[in-house]
Amino acid sequence: MEETHDEKPAPSSHSRNQILLCFLGMLLMNLVVAIDATALSVAFPAISKDIDASFISIYYTGISFLLAWTVSQPVFASFAALSRRVTISVILVFFMAGIIVSSLAKETWVLILGRAIQGIGAGGIVALTYVLMADLFTLQERAKFISYLTLVYLVGTITGPLIGGGFSDRVSWRWIFWFQMPLTALAMILVPIFTKSVQVPLTKKQILAGIDWVGMTGFGIGLSLFLIIFSASGVSWPWKHWRTIVGLILGALILVATFSLSYLSKMKVRPMIPLVVIKDRTAAINFFGSFSQGMIQCTLVYYLPLFYQTARPFSPLMAGVLLLPMCAISSIFSIVAGQLIARTQRIKRLSVIGWTLFALGLIPLSAGALSVKTPVVGWIFATVLMSIANGFVIVSCPLATQASAEHRSDCAFEERIGIKAMAAALNPFFRALGQVIGVVLGETVISNILKKKLSSDEAANILSIVSQLHSSNARSEQSYLIQAVVDSLNVVWLVLNVVAVVNMLLSFLTKDFKFEPSVKPEPSKVKVDGLDKQ
């Protein structure tokens, strides 16, 4: 593959149409994934009552989904080098299988299993989306198309609770999964047909030999062990119990040993998280930004509905409706961010503004200024700054890491292609890691505080109790329980505020790369599966 610094002519109309159809399919996949990732959050009380699940076990359905989502991303990103089409087809099969298992679940463990299978597919979808976008568009084009992708993702993320609340209120929570089936089936047809494959200067044997099998396996085992033990500590057993100590230490040691072996091994493998990708300061800070953005957004989406259904006598549907302003504002400003970056060709300014607004927006929540007595309008207004910030940050962080990758001067052209692809895939990976950390941390904080303030039975069955807090008599009798939930959530908001402040300070330390014409492969070496792109 020859290196060139000239922008190639735009592809023919026919080829461009196929690229847009592929992108349309990617948008559809991400919409379904985003809806699915958050639709269950408002339905947890109804599900808990239906299948008799405890507070911890019902949140494990969300944790298992997000954990599988996180662990699967580097796996599928590595296999994408073999065949984009085959990889995306396998991913969609996993996602559909998870939908079927979850929709038929009548016991908690079956639902957890189904969500884990679906999470594997969801992680692959998100990872391959960024890899395919790196194939399809130049960096400057990506600023525009990532804003469209972000719009779809944010709409799905925030309308998910509305859809989940509507189904659980009016029909059944199982419809959350059933309605995904036709959309997923359409994506299974559309995306593989129009997926673009890029030839890399490596054989299949070299690609397989270079995959960090030890790193991916160790990461999955170590992270799963650590998070499961962490989420159960203080509730299922004390923090000083041997299970907690041994489990956390063992999980941490597995993670440390895994990455040490990956980086120090003399075998010619590409580490799951290559140091060459993150050693740049701007890239490292923005990868942490993607992690933090995922953590803050997912924690809010998972636990704000709990507040709305506890502090206020709102149904799951109404709790979802109250999240809609976040969707609208974040969506609008994600598009604004993408267009501003495309025009100004600068990223840093929006990143600084975004994290500053995040820090300011979380102050009322973390300071306890919003309570049971706060009007609904007050809660909606408090989310405005955070929504604007989310729109800015979710666009600026991925673009900053990719701009950093494309401005590398310390590596050959072929290596720069790999760095760009890994940078594209690592953004959703770090965001997903932040999401699962946020949900686990929130569940652990809430569970431990509720255990101290409530009886063991009340703490374990808090979601079933919440689903029955609609009458004024029930609310007056359970006022102490309502206050306990609000107090525990205030601690969660405080943690998020600290994370936002740290990112605000770090954003000043990044470089502001200027977009330049992206290097693209020779037309003869790029093809659309089944069709020549000439």
mmCIF file of N, CA and C in Angstrom, residues 282-292 397-398 401 426-427 430-431:
data_model
loop_
_atom_site.group_PDB
_atom_site.id
_atom_site.type_symbol
_atom_site.label_atom_id
_atom_site.label_comp_id
_atom_site.label_asym_id
_atom_site.label_seq_id
_atom_site.Cartn_x
_atom_site.Cartn_y
_atom_site.Cartn_z
ATOM 1 N N THR A 282 -2.756 14.251 24.559
ATOM 2 C CA THR A 282 -4.095 14.651 24.128
ATOM 3 C C THR A 282 -5.003 13.444 23.951
ATOM 4 N N ALA A 283 -4.473 12.381 23.354
ATOM 5 C CA ALA A 283 -5.267 11.167 23.167
ATOM 6 C C ALA A 283 -5.647 10.566 24.509
ATOM 7 N N ALA A 284 -4.691 10.462 25.433
ATOM 8 C CA ALA A 284 -4.955 9.855 26.738
ATOM 9 C C ALA A 284 -6.020 10.632 27.503
ATOM 10 N N ILE A 285 -5.926 11.954 27.496
ATOM 11 C CA ILE A 285 -6.902 12.781 28.214
ATOM 12 C C ILE A 285 -8.296 12.626 27.614
ATOM 13 N N ASN A 286 -8.375 12.564 26.300
ATOM 14 C CA ASN A 286 -9.690 12.448 25.665
ATOM 15 C C ASN A 286 -10.259 11.036 25.748
ATOM 16 N N PHE A 287 -9.404 10.011 25.824
ATOM 17 C CA PHE A 287 -9.914 8.670 26.109
ATOM 18 C C PHE A 287 -10.524 8.639 27.512
ATOM 19 N N PHE A 288 -9.849 9.288 28.463
ATOM 20 C CA PHE A 288 -10.417 9.403 29.811
ATOM 21 C C PHE A 288 -11.711 10.214 29.770
ATOM 22 N N GLY A 289 -11.764 11.195 28.862
ATOM 23 C CA GLY A 289 -12.987 11.967 28.695
ATOM 24 C C GLY A 289 -14.133 11.113 28.187
ATOM 25 N N SER A 290 -13.860 10.222 27.229
ATOM 26 C CA SER A 290 -14.893 9.301 26.745
ATOM 27 C C SER A 290 -15.371 8.392 27.873
ATOM 28 N N PHE A 291 -14.419 7.900 28.678
ATOM 29 C CA PHE A 291 -14.755 7.080 29.846
ATOM 30 C C PHE A 291 -15.671 7.856 30.791
ATOM 31 N N SER A 292 -15.312 9.089 31.089
ATOM 32 C CA SER A 292 -16.071 9.894 32.049
ATOM 33 C C SER A 292 -17.440 10.279 31.507
ATOM 34 N N CYS A 397 -14.566 14.441 22.191
ATOM 35 C CA CYS A 397 -13.575 13.453 22.660
ATOM 36 C C CYS A 397 -13.157 12.458 21.569
ATOM 37 N N PRO A 398 -14.087 11.797 20.872
ATOM 38 C CA PRO A 398 -13.665 10.873 19.811
ATOM 39 C C PRO A 398 -12.883 11.557 18.698
ATOM 40 N N THR A 401 -9.192 12.283 19.756
ATOM 41 C CA THR A 401 -8.301 11.116 19.752
ATOM 42 C C THR A 401 -7.936 10.702 18.334
ATOM 43 N N LEU A 426 -11.254 2.386 20.302
ATOM 44 C CA LEU A 426 -11.053 2.560 21.739
ATOM 45 C C LEU A 426 -11.998 3.588 22.349
ATOM 46 N N ASN A 427 -12.488 4.534 21.555
ATOM 47 C CA ASN A 427 -13.422 5.522 22.104
ATOM 48 C C ASN A 427 -14.699 4.886 22.644
ATOM 49 N N PHE A 430 -13.809 2.782 25.846
ATOM 50 C CA PHE A 430 -13.658 3.526 27.097
ATOM 51 C C PHE A 430 -14.993 4.100 27.564
ATOM 52 N N ARG A 431 -15.849 4.504 26.623
ATOM 53 C CA ARG A 431 -17.167 4.996 27.012
ATOM 54 C C ARG A 431 -17.984 3.878 27.660
#
